[in-house]
PDB file of C-alpha atoms and ligand atoms in Angstrom:
ATOM      1  CA  MET A  20     100.302 113.731 103.433  1.00 94.00           C
ATOM      2  CA  THR A  21     101.388 110.637 101.476  1.00 96.00           C
ATOM      3  CA  HIS A  22     100.658 110.614  97.741  1.00 97.00           C
ATOM      4  CA  VAL A  23      99.937 107.195  96.284  1.00 97.00           C
ATOM      5  CA  TRP A  24      99.788 106.040  92.707  1.00 98.00           C
ATOM      6  CA  VAL A  25      97.818 102.864  91.997  1.00 98.00           C
ATOM      7  CA  THR A  26      98.816 100.789  88.964  1.00 98.00           C
ATOM      8  CA  GLY A  27      96.426  98.197  87.512  1.00 98.00           C
ATOM      9  CA  ALA A  28      93.570 100.473  88.579  1.00 97.00           C
ATOM     10  CA  SER A  29      90.876  98.421  86.862  1.00 96.00           C
ATOM     11  CA  GLY A  30      91.802  95.151  88.582  1.00 97.00           C
ATOM     12  CA  ARG A  31      90.079  93.632  91.609  1.00 96.00           C
ATOM     13  CA  MET A  32      92.832  94.882  93.908  1.00 97.00           C
ATOM     14  CA  GLY A  33      93.339  98.101  91.929  1.00 98.00           C
ATOM     15  CA  ARG A  34      89.773  99.189  92.657  1.00 97.00           C
ATOM     16  CA  ALA A  35      90.060  98.238  96.340  1.00 97.00           C
ATOM     17  CA  LEU A  36      93.319 100.221  96.563  1.00 98.00           C
ATOM     18  CA  ILE A  37      91.731 103.322  95.024  1.00 97.00           C
ATOM     19  CA  GLU A  38      88.900 103.137  97.533  1.00 96.00           C
ATOM     20  CA  SER A  39      91.292 102.613 100.419  1.00 97.00           C
ATOM     21  CA  ALA A  40      93.591 105.484  99.344  1.00 96.00           C
ATOM     22  CA  TYR A  41      90.548 107.730  98.958  1.00 94.00           C
ATOM     23  CA  LEU A  42      89.175 106.870 102.419  1.00 94.00           C
ATOM     24  CA  THR A  43      92.437 106.791 104.414  1.00 96.00           C
ATOM     25  CA  GLU A  44      93.272 109.916 106.395  1.00 95.00           C
ATOM     26  CA  GLY A  45      96.691 111.354 105.653  1.00 96.00           C
ATOM     27  CA  VAL A  46      96.791 109.707 102.212  1.00 97.00           C
ATOM     28  CA  SER A  47      95.828 111.232  98.896  1.00 95.00           C
ATOM     29  CA  LEU A  48      95.363 109.442  95.597  1.00 96.00           C
ATOM     30  CA  PHE A  49      97.873 111.134  93.291  1.00 95.00           C
ATOM     31  CA  GLY A  50      97.024 109.074  90.228  1.00 96.00           C
ATOM     32  CA  ALA A  51      96.120 105.697  88.802  1.00 97.00           C
ATOM     33  CA  SER A  52      97.085 103.874  85.636  1.00 98.00           C
ATOM     34  CA  VAL A  53      95.923 100.915  83.582  1.00 98.00           C
ATOM     35  CA  ARG A  54      97.409  98.916  80.724  1.00 97.00           C
ATOM     36  CA  ARG A  55      97.844 100.807  77.424  1.00 96.00           C
ATOM     37  CA  THR A  56      95.029  98.902  75.689  1.00 96.00           C
ATOM     38  CA  SER A  57      92.421  99.610  78.386  1.00 96.00           C
ATOM     39  CA  SER A  58      89.136 101.289  77.485  1.00 95.00           C
ATOM     40  CA  LEU A  59      89.211 103.059  80.873  1.00 95.00           C
ATOM     41  CA  ILE A  60      91.979 105.569  79.999  1.00 97.00           C
ATOM     42  CA  GLY A  61      90.692 109.088  80.734  1.00 96.00           C
ATOM     43  CA  VAL A  62      87.862 107.886  82.970  1.00 96.00           C
ATOM     44  CA  ASP A  63      87.626 109.448  86.457  1.00 97.00           C
ATOM     45  CA  VAL A  64      88.849 106.986  89.122  1.00 95.00           C
ATOM     46  CA  GLY A  65      85.679 107.652  91.126  1.00 95.00           C
ATOM     47  CA  GLU A  66      83.712 105.860  88.430  1.00 94.00           C
ATOM     48  CA  LEU A  67      85.783 102.701  88.983  1.00 93.00           C
ATOM     49  CA  ILE A  68      84.612 102.507  92.582  1.00 93.00           C
ATOM     50  CA  GLY A  69      81.137 104.021  92.324  1.00 91.00           C
ATOM     51  CA  HIS A  70      82.048 107.230  94.214  1.00 89.00           C
ATOM     52  CA  GLY A  71      81.117 109.769  91.519  1.00 88.00           C
ATOM     53  CA  THR A  72      83.909 112.146  90.409  1.00 92.00           C
ATOM     54  CA  LEU A  73      87.152 112.342  92.397  1.00 92.00           C
ATOM     55  CA  GLY A  74      89.007 114.615  89.969  1.00 93.00           C
ATOM     56  CA  VAL A  75      91.724 112.084  89.064  1.00 94.00           C
ATOM     57  CA  ALA A  76      91.716 110.698  85.527  1.00 96.00           C
ATOM     58  CA  VAL A  77      93.023 107.196  84.787  1.00 97.00           C
ATOM     59  CA  THR A  78      96.184 107.283  82.630  1.00 97.00           C
ATOM     60  CA  ASP A  79      97.932 104.690  80.467  1.00 96.00           C
ATOM     61  CA  ALA A  80     101.291 104.922  82.306  1.00 96.00           C
ATOM     62  CA  LEU A  81     103.068 106.142  85.405  1.00 97.00           C
ATOM     63  CA  PRO A  82     103.683 109.933  85.397  1.00 94.00           C
ATOM     64  CA  ALA A  83     106.561 111.562  83.521  1.00 89.00           C
ATOM     65  CA  ALA A  84     107.999 113.081  86.723  1.00 86.00           C
ATOM     66  CA  THR A  85     108.430 111.654  90.178  1.00 86.00           C
ATOM     67  CA  ILE A  86     105.694 111.625  92.862  1.00 91.00           C
ATOM     68  CA  SER A  87     106.865 113.855  95.704  1.00 89.00           C
ATOM     69  CA  GLN A  88     106.363 112.353  99.203  1.00 91.00           C
ATOM     70  CA  GLY A  89     104.728 109.452  97.404  1.00 96.00           C
ATOM     71  CA  ALA A  90     104.803 105.764  96.583  1.00 98.00           C
ATOM     72  CA  VAL A  91     103.499 103.437  93.900  1.00 98.00           C
ATOM     73  CA  ILE A  92     101.226 100.587  94.973  1.00 98.00           C
ATOM     74  CA  ASP A  93     101.301  97.716  92.511  1.00 98.00           C
ATOM     75  CA  PHE A  94      99.060  94.636  92.514  1.00 98.00           C
ATOM     76  CA  THR A  95      99.137  93.658  88.839  1.00 98.00           C
ATOM     77  CA  THR A  96     101.042  90.899  87.023  1.00 97.00           C
ATOM     78  CA  ARG A  97     104.671  89.796  87.335  1.00 97.00           C
ATOM     79  CA  GLU A  98     105.682  91.401  84.027  1.00 97.00           C
ATOM     80  CA  ALA A  99     103.827  94.675  84.682  1.00 98.00           C
ATOM     81  CA  THR A 100     105.202  94.911  88.225  1.00 98.00           C
ATOM     82  CA  LEU A 101     108.796  94.561  87.003  1.00 98.00           C
ATOM     83  CA  ASN A 102     108.199  97.383  84.486  1.00 98.00           C
ATOM     84  CA  HIS A 103     106.707  99.599  87.195  1.00 98.00           C
ATOM     85  CA  LEU A 104     109.600  98.709  89.489  1.00 98.00           C
ATOM     86  CA  ALA A 105     112.101  99.935  86.851  1.00 98.00           C
ATOM     87  CA  TRP A 106     110.232 103.272  86.700  1.00 97.00           C
ATOM     88  CA  CYS A 107     110.411 103.533  90.511  1.00 97.00           C
ATOM     89  CA  VAL A 108     114.165 102.890  90.493  1.00 97.00           C
ATOM     90  CA  ASP A 109     114.663 105.596  87.817  1.00 96.00           C
ATOM     91  CA  GLN A 110     112.510 108.071  89.759  1.00 96.00           C
ATOM     92  CA  ARG A 111     113.799 107.074  93.220  1.00 96.00           C
ATOM     93  CA  CYS A 112     110.196 106.383  94.261  1.00 97.00           C
ATOM     94  CA  PRO A 113     109.234 103.814  96.947  1.00 98.00           C
ATOM     95  CA  ILE A 114     107.006 100.935  95.832  1.00 98.00           C
ATOM     96  CA  VAL A 115     104.624  98.553  97.587  1.00 98.00           C
ATOM     97  CA  ILE A 116     104.406  95.246  95.695  1.00 98.00           C
ATOM     98  CA  GLY A 117     101.468  92.901  96.265  1.00 98.00           C
ATOM     99  CA  THR A 118     101.731  90.875  93.055  1.00 97.00           C
ATOM    100  CA  THR A 119     102.454  87.201  93.750  1.00 94.00           C
ATOM    101  CA  GLY A 120     103.962  84.270  91.848  1.00 94.00           C
ATOM    102  CA  PHE A 121     107.444  85.708  91.055  1.00 97.00           C
ATOM    103  CA  THR A 122     110.215  83.267  90.107  1.00 96.00           C
ATOM    104  CA  PRO A 123     113.430  83.261  92.207  1.00 95.00           C
ATOM    105  CA  ASP A 124     115.176  85.208  89.396  1.00 98.00           C
ATOM    106  CA  GLU A 125     112.442  87.832  89.415  1.00 98.00           C
ATOM    107  CA  GLU A 126     112.681  88.090  93.202  1.00 98.00           C
ATOM    108  CA  ARG A 127     116.388  88.814  92.762  1.00 98.00           C
ATOM    109  CA  VAL A 128     115.461  91.725  90.465  1.00 98.00           C
ATOM    110  CA  ILE A 129     113.192  93.052  93.238  1.00 98.00           C
ATOM    111  CA  ALA A 130     115.979  92.677  95.808  1.00 98.00           C
ATOM    112  CA  LYS A 131     118.411  94.510  93.500  1.00 98.00           C
ATOM    113  CA  ALA A 132     115.959  97.405  93.104  1.00 98.00           C
ATOM    114  CA  ALA A 133     115.673  97.602  96.887  1.00 98.00           C
ATOM    115  CA  GLU A 134     119.346  98.613  97.011  1.00 98.00           C
ATOM    116  CA  SER A 135     118.314 102.034  95.683  1.00 98.00           C
ATOM    117  CA  ILE A 136     114.665 102.490  96.800  1.00 98.00           C
ATOM    118  CA  ALA A 137     112.371 101.357  99.626  1.00 98.00           C
ATOM    119  CA  VAL A 138     110.395  98.277  98.502  1.00 98.00           C
ATOM    120  CA  VAL A 139     107.683  96.698 100.640  1.00 98.00           C
ATOM    121  CA  TYR A 140     107.009  93.239  99.186  1.00 98.00           C
ATOM    122  CA  ALA A 141     104.625  90.858 100.920  1.00 96.00           C
ATOM    123  CA  PRO A 142     102.522  87.893  99.854  1.00 92.00           C
ATOM    124  CA  ASN A 143      99.729  89.153 102.091  1.00 93.00           C
ATOM    125  CA  PHE A 144      99.088  92.692 103.335  1.00 96.00           C
ATOM    126  CA  SER A 145      96.333  91.827 105.818  1.00 95.00           C
ATOM    127  CA  VAL A 146      97.169  92.504 109.453  1.00 93.00           C
ATOM    128  CA  GLY A 147      95.432  89.249 110.459  1.00 94.00           C
ATOM    129  CA  VAL A 148      97.581  87.044 108.245  1.00 96.00           C
ATOM    130  CA  ASN A 149     100.746  88.601 109.610  1.00 93.00           C
ATOM    131  CA  VAL A 150      99.576  87.849 113.148  1.00 93.00           C
ATOM    132  CA  VAL A 151      98.802  84.275 112.023  1.00 96.00           C
ATOM    133  CA  LEU A 152     102.397  83.891 110.796  1.00 95.00           C
ATOM    134  CA  ASP A 153     103.513  84.577 114.386  1.00 92.00           C
ATOM    135  CA  LEU A 154     101.007  82.048 115.784  1.00 96.00           C
ATOM    136  CA  LEU A 155     102.256  79.429 113.310  1.00 98.00           C
ATOM    137  CA  ASP A 156     105.818  79.891 114.438  1.00 96.00           C
ATOM    138  CA  ARG A 157     104.770  79.311 118.052  1.00 96.00           C
ATOM    139  CA  ALA A 158     102.545  76.311 117.276  1.00 98.00           C
ATOM    140  CA  ALA A 159     105.245  74.657 115.167  1.00 98.00           C
ATOM    141  CA  ARG A 160     107.909  75.104 117.854  1.00 97.00           C
ATOM    142  CA  VAL A 161     105.689  73.553 120.570  1.00 97.00           C
ATOM    143  CA  LEU A 162     104.087  70.764 118.518  1.00 96.00           C
ATOM    144  CA  GLY A 163     107.285  70.061 116.634  1.00 90.00           C
ATOM    145  CA  ASP A 164     107.847  66.631 115.143  1.00 92.00           C
ATOM    146  CA  THR A 165     104.837  65.043 116.901  1.00 95.00           C
ATOM    147  CA  VAL A 166     102.389  66.275 114.228  1.00 98.00           C
ATOM    148  CA  ASP A 167     101.769  66.129 110.476  1.00 98.00           C
ATOM    149  CA  ILE A 168     101.581  69.635 108.969  1.00 98.00           C
ATOM    150  CA  GLU A 169      99.419  70.506 105.964  1.00 98.00           C
ATOM    151  CA  VAL A 170      98.602  73.911 104.427  1.00 98.00           C
ATOM    152  CA  LEU A 171      95.179  74.260 102.783  1.00 98.00           C
ATOM    153  CA  GLU A 172      94.175  77.307 100.747  1.00 98.00           C
ATOM    154  CA  ALA A 173      91.188  78.452  98.687  1.00 98.00           C
ATOM    155  CA  HIS A 174      90.827  81.411  96.293  1.00 98.00           C
ATOM    156  CA  HIS A 175      88.512  82.687  93.547  1.00 98.00           C
ATOM    157  CA  ARG A 176      88.514  81.143  90.079  1.00 98.00           C
ATOM    158  CA  HIS A 177      90.554  83.987  88.503  1.00 97.00           C
ATOM    159  CA  LYS A 178      93.708  83.512  90.578  1.00 96.00           C
ATOM    160  CA  VAL A 179      96.587  82.576  88.259  1.00 95.00           C
ATOM    161  CA  ASP A 180      99.255  81.179  90.622  1.00 95.00           C
ATOM    162  CA  ALA A 181      99.163  78.205  93.007  1.00 96.00           C
ATOM    163  CA  PRO A 182      99.720  77.601  95.801  1.00 97.00           C
ATOM    164  CA  SER A 183      99.109  81.173  96.947  1.00 96.00           C
ATOM    165  CA  GLY A 184     102.023  83.327  98.047  1.00 95.00           C
ATOM    166  CA  THR A 185     100.425  83.375 101.501  1.00 95.00           C
ATOM    167  CA  ALA A 186     100.274  79.557 101.670  1.00 97.00           C
ATOM    168  CA  LEU A 187     103.975  79.462 100.779  1.00 97.00           C
ATOM    169  CA  ALA A 188     104.749  82.069 103.456  1.00 96.00           C
ATOM    170  CA  MET A 189     102.842  79.966 105.998  1.00 98.00           C
ATOM    171  CA  GLY A 190     104.739  76.838 104.907  1.00 98.00           C
ATOM    172  CA  GLN A 191     107.978  78.795 105.225  1.00 97.00           C
ATOM    173  CA  ALA A 192     107.004  79.964 108.736  1.00 97.00           C
ATOM    174  CA  VAL A 193     106.503  76.404 110.015  1.00 98.00           C
ATOM    175  CA  ALA A 194     109.476  74.989 108.092  1.00 98.00           C
ATOM    176  CA  GLY A 195     111.718  77.740 109.473  1.00 97.00           C
ATOM    177  CA  ALA A 196     110.514  77.143 113.040  1.00 98.00           C
ATOM    178  CA  LEU A 197     111.310  73.418 112.705  1.00 98.00           C
ATOM    179  CA  GLY A 198     114.638  73.829 110.914  1.00 98.00           C
ATOM    180  CA  ARG A 199     113.316  72.147 107.742  1.00 98.00           C
ATOM    181  CA  ASP A 200     114.191  73.147 104.180  1.00 98.00           C
ATOM    182  CA  LEU A 201     110.800  73.880 102.567  1.00 98.00           C
ATOM    183  CA  ASP A 202     112.101  73.137  99.042  1.00 97.00           C
ATOM    184  CA  ARG A 203     112.999  69.629 100.212  1.00 98.00           C
ATOM    185  CA  VAL A 204     109.947  68.757 102.335  1.00 98.00           C
ATOM    186  CA  ALA A 205     107.093  70.480 100.436  1.00 98.00           C
ATOM    187  CA  VAL A 206     104.592  68.381  98.473  1.00 98.00           C
ATOM    188  CA  TYR A 207     102.238  70.289  96.163  1.00 97.00           C
ATOM    189  CA  GLY A 208      99.149  68.075  95.730  1.00 93.00           C
ATOM    190  CA  ARG A 209      99.006  64.266  95.763  1.00 97.00           C
ATOM    191  CA  GLU A 210      97.711  61.701  93.299  1.00 97.00           C
ATOM    192  CA  GLY A 211      98.015  57.971  92.742  1.00 98.00           C
ATOM    193  CA  HIS A 212     100.010  55.572  94.907  1.00 97.00           C
ATOM    194  CA  THR A 213     101.879  58.102  97.024  1.00 96.00           C
ATOM    195  CA  GLY A 214     103.009  55.776  99.822  1.00 96.00           C
ATOM    196  CA  ALA A 215     102.791  56.670 103.500  1.00 97.00           C
ATOM    197  CA  ARG A 216     103.391  60.235 104.534  1.00 97.00           C
ATOM    198  CA  PRO A 217     106.846  61.022 105.984  1.00 97.00           C
ATOM    199  CA  ARG A 218     106.572  62.998 109.236  1.00 96.00           C
ATOM    200  CA  ASP A 219     108.701  65.910 108.024  1.00 97.00           C
ATOM    201  CA  GLN A 220     106.646  66.451 104.865  1.00 98.00           C
ATOM    202  CA  ILE A 221     104.683  69.723 104.570  1.00 98.00           C
ATOM    203  CA  GLY A 222     101.734  69.220 102.220  1.00 98.00           C
ATOM    204  CA  PHE A 223      99.917  71.934 100.253  1.00 98.00           C
ATOM    205  CA  ALA A 224      96.367  71.617  98.924  1.00 98.00           C
ATOM    206  CA  THR A 225      94.743  74.204  96.648  1.00 98.00           C
ATOM    207  CA  VAL A 226      91.087  74.990  95.892  1.00 98.00           C
ATOM    208  CA  ARG A 227      90.092  77.443  93.106  1.00 98.00           C
ATOM    209  CA  ALA A 228      86.385  78.230  93.023  1.00 98.00           C
ATOM    210  CA  GLY A 229      83.826  81.013  92.669  1.00 98.00           C
ATOM    211  CA  ASP A 230      84.526  84.339  94.352  1.00 97.00           C
ATOM    212  CA  ILE A 231      86.451  83.181  97.452  1.00 98.00           C
ATOM    213  CA  VAL A 232      88.611  86.182  98.469  1.00 96.00           C
ATOM    214  CA  GLY A 233      91.239  84.078 100.296  1.00 96.00           C
ATOM    215  CA  GLU A 234      91.188  81.343 102.943  1.00 98.00           C
ATOM    216  CA  HIS A 235      94.140  79.583 104.555  1.00 98.00           C
ATOM    217  CA  THR A 236      94.323  76.841 107.157  1.00 98.00           C
ATOM    218  CA  VAL A 237      97.421  75.238 108.610  1.00 98.00           C
ATOM    219  CA  LEU A 238      96.695  71.846 110.111  1.00 98.00           C
ATOM    220  CA  PHE A 239      98.844  70.330 112.853  1.00 98.00           C
ATOM    221  CA  ALA A 240      97.514  66.760 113.131  1.00 98.00           C
ATOM    222  CA  ALA A 241      98.610  64.288 115.802  1.00 97.00           C
ATOM    223  CA  ASP A 242      97.106  60.939 116.816  1.00 95.00           C
ATOM    224  CA  GLY A 243      94.187  61.942 119.031  1.00 96.00           C
ATOM    225  CA  GLU A 244      94.072  65.695 118.469  1.00 97.00           C
ATOM    226  CA  ARG A 245      94.381  68.322 115.803  1.00 97.00           C
ATOM    227  CA  VAL A 246      95.141  72.043 115.878  1.00 98.00           C
ATOM    228  CA  GLU A 247      93.907  74.174 112.975  1.00 98.00           C
ATOM    229  CA  ILE A 248      94.932  77.803 112.529  1.00 98.00           C
ATOM    230  CA  THR A 249      92.714  79.536 109.990  1.00 98.00           C
ATOM    231  CA  HIS A 250      92.523  82.954 108.377  1.00 98.00           C
ATOM    232  CA  LYS A 251      89.597  83.982 106.169  1.00 98.00           C
ATOM    233  CA  ALA A 252      89.541  87.202 104.180  1.00 96.00           C
ATOM    234  CA  SER A 253      86.033  88.289 103.231  1.00 96.00           C
ATOM    235  CA  ASP A 254      86.824  91.643 101.595  1.00 96.00           C
ATOM    236  CA  ARG A 255      89.809  92.765  99.462  1.00 96.00           C
ATOM    237  CA  ARG A 256      89.830  96.034 101.412  1.00 96.00           C
ATOM    238  CA  THR A 257      91.758  94.223 104.152  1.00 96.00           C
ATOM    239  CA  PHE A 258      94.729  93.792 101.742  1.00 97.00           C
ATOM    240  CA  ALA A 259      94.247  97.270 100.281  1.00 98.00           C
ATOM    241  CA  ASP A 260      94.188  98.998 103.673  1.00 97.00           C
ATOM    242  CA  GLY A 261      97.391  97.177 104.650  1.00 97.00           C
ATOM    243  CA  ALA A 262      99.094  98.174 101.388  1.00 98.00           C
ATOM    244  CA  VAL A 263      98.104 101.832 101.805  1.00 98.00           C
ATOM    245  CA  ARG A 264      99.454 101.729 105.367  1.00 97.00           C
ATOM    246  CA  ALA A 265     102.673 100.236 103.954  1.00 97.00           C
ATOM    247  CA  ALA A 266     102.919 103.058 101.387  1.00 98.00           C
ATOM    248  CA  ALA A 267     102.597 105.731 104.088  1.00 97.00           C
ATOM    249  CA  TRP A 268     105.334 103.916 106.038  1.00 97.00           C
ATOM    250  CA  ALA A 269     107.610 103.382 103.006  1.00 98.00           C
ATOM    251  CA  VAL A 270     107.921 107.066 102.089  1.00 97.00           C
ATOM    252  CA  ASN A 271     109.904 107.603 105.312  1.00 97.00           C
ATOM    253  CA  GLN A 272     112.264 104.610 104.910  1.00 98.00           C
ATOM    254  CA  SER A 273     115.784 104.313 103.540  1.00 98.00           C
ATOM    255  CA  PRO A 274     116.304 102.015 100.547  1.00 98.00           C
ATOM    256  CA  GLY A 275     115.749  98.369 101.485  1.00 98.00           C
ATOM    257  CA  LEU A 276     113.537  95.324 101.035  1.00 98.00           C
ATOM    258  CA  TYR A 277     110.815  95.314 103.690  1.00 98.00           C
ATOM    259  CA  THR A 278     107.941  92.997 104.573  1.00 96.00           C
ATOM    260  CA  MET A 279     104.530  93.792 106.022  1.00 95.00           C
ATOM    261  CA  ARG A 280     105.804  92.453 109.331  1.00 92.00           C
ATOM    262  CA  GLN A 281     108.278  95.337 109.484  1.00 95.00           C
ATOM    263  CA  VAL A 282     105.551  97.830 108.574  1.00 96.00           C
ATOM    264  CA  LEU A 283     103.508  96.470 111.507  1.00 94.00           C
ATOM    265  CA  GLY A 284     106.504  96.480 113.853  1.00 91.00           C
ATOM    266  CA  LEU A 285     106.330  92.675 114.337  1.00 86.00           C
ATOM    267  CA  ASP A 286     110.023  92.150 113.414  1.00 80.00           C
TER     268      ASP A 286
HETATM  269  P1  NAD B 169      93.293  91.291  88.450  1.00 63.33           P
HETATM  270  O1  NAD B 169      93.515  90.404  87.276  1.00 63.33           O
HETATM  271  O2  NAD B 169      91.890  91.628  88.845  1.00 63.33           O
HETATM  272  O3  NAD B 169      94.062  92.671  88.265  1.00 63.33           O
HETATM  273  C1  NAD B 169      95.330  92.794  87.651  1.00 63.33           C
HETATM  274  C2  NAD B 169      95.303  94.103  86.899  1.00 63.33           C
HETATM  275  O4  NAD B 169      96.612  94.398  86.397  1.00 63.33           O
HETATM  276  C3  NAD B 169      94.349  94.069  85.688  1.00 63.33           C
HETATM  277  O5  NAD B 169      93.427  95.142  85.769  1.00 63.33           O
HETATM  278  C4  NAD B 169      95.284  94.263  84.508  1.00 63.33           C
HETATM  279  O6  NAD B 169      94.694  95.012  83.451  1.00 63.33           O
HETATM  280  C5  NAD B 169      96.420  95.042  85.165  1.00 63.33           C
HETATM  281  N1  NAD B 169      97.620  95.040  84.336  1.00 63.33           N
HETATM  282  C6  NAD B 169      98.185  94.001  83.695  1.00 63.33           C
HETATM  283  N2  NAD B 169      99.257  94.438  83.000  1.00 63.33           N
HETATM  284  C7  NAD B 169      99.341  95.773  83.213  1.00 63.33           C
HETATM  285  C8  NAD B 169     100.236  96.782  82.774  1.00 63.33           C
HETATM  286  N3  NAD B 169     101.244  96.493  81.939  1.00 63.33           N
HETATM  287  N4  NAD B 169     100.052  98.045  83.219  1.00 63.33           N
HETATM  288  C9  NAD B 169      99.041  98.350  84.049  1.00 63.33           C
HETATM  289  N5  NAD B 169      98.156  97.434  84.492  1.00 63.33           N
HETATM  290  C10 NAD B 169      98.323  96.164  84.082  1.00 63.33           C
HETATM  291  O7  NAD B 169      94.062  90.585  89.666  1.00 63.33           O
HETATM  292  P2  NAD B 169      93.908  90.874  91.251  1.00 63.33           P
HETATM  293  O8  NAD B 169      92.987  89.881  91.843  1.00 63.33           O
HETATM  294  O9  NAD B 169      93.668  92.333  91.479  1.00 63.33           O
HETATM  295  O10 NAD B 169      95.368  90.480  91.749  1.00 63.33           O
HETATM  296  C11 NAD B 169      96.543  91.135  91.260  1.00 63.33           C
HETATM  297  C12 NAD B 169      97.769  90.534  91.930  1.00 63.33           C
HETATM  298  O11 NAD B 169      97.734  90.820  93.338  1.00 63.33           O
HETATM  299  C13 NAD B 169      97.874  89.006  91.833  1.00 63.33           C
HETATM  300  O12 NAD B 169      99.235  88.639  91.664  1.00 63.33           O
HETATM  301  C14 NAD B 169      97.358  88.515  93.175  1.00 63.33           C
HETATM  302  O13 NAD B 169      97.857  87.243  93.545  1.00 63.33           O
HETATM  303  C15 NAD B 169      97.906  89.607  94.069  1.00 63.33           C
HETATM  304  N6  NAD B 169      97.243  89.762  95.372  1.00 63.33           N
HETATM  305  C16 NAD B 169      98.066  89.973  96.452  1.00 63.33           C
HETATM  306  C17 NAD B 169      97.541  90.212  97.689  1.00 63.33           C
HETATM  307  C18 NAD B 169      98.466  90.547  98.817  1.00 63.33           C
HETATM  308  O14 NAD B 169      97.997  90.856  99.958  1.00 63.33           O
HETATM  309  N7  NAD B 169      99.799  90.557  98.581  1.00 63.33           N
HETATM  310  C19 NAD B 169      96.143  90.213  97.885  1.00 63.33           C
HETATM  311  C20 NAD B 169      95.317  89.995  96.770  1.00 63.33           C
HETATM  312  C21 NAD B 169      95.891  89.776  95.511  1.00 63.33           C
END
């Protein structure tokens, strides 16, 4: 049995993670926490997901002692995640990180922590997106420099970072397959007199609207034909189920920085 602790329990992903942990066989919800100022402290987690009473009360922090045969699952904010990560390092507890938008310096902090604990860190925990990353690699290698490549993504109005971590991972997949340096060839939005598009450019376009859970399309456009590879998430449970699967996997791993691809055995 894997014990999971969900941080940010009141968030959109927090609630989906609680539901997923509750419904997944072989996993038990050990606890859940929210920020110190939350009005939900002491409330039964079941109430957060409309399942009645589950016998686990929401707390204002991670537990005082470690979680045996367990892992923390964290989809919160950059600052909160780094605090939770420090607790995991102190307690030698694996962590699954879904938060996006970290700076390169913050990613180095995550990599450093992974020297002493197992960390699964992925911009997207859905199985489908990780399969798409494989398809993108193949499409880019075959279509190569004969096409213009653009990454389009859409998310709900509350998302705070852009482009999405998944869009960046998709851009990285095609750039890597073509031997391009994404930092050099990426263009994030266009306006004004931009001039003609260089062939090696990889463009990103972002939509933020309504309650869109997450949609990504990579466009390979030639003269006369166009290939579009699209993934659409319609329910946050797809990310939550992947993260819970990653937690059950992480408790049996040595310290290291892992991706969802490794959890799925794709690498
Ligand atoms: P949200 O705003 O609904 O939830 C974030 C939660 O974190 C809030 O409930 C907030 O109160 C809580 N929080 C903030 N500071 C805290 C602290 N110090 N301690 C405890 N809790 C704290 O956001 P969301 O839509 O659930 O997304 C959360 C993150 O997950 C974002 O970075 C988003 O991009 C990412 N995300 C990743 C994936 C993936 O597959 N990797 C999928 C969906 C969302």
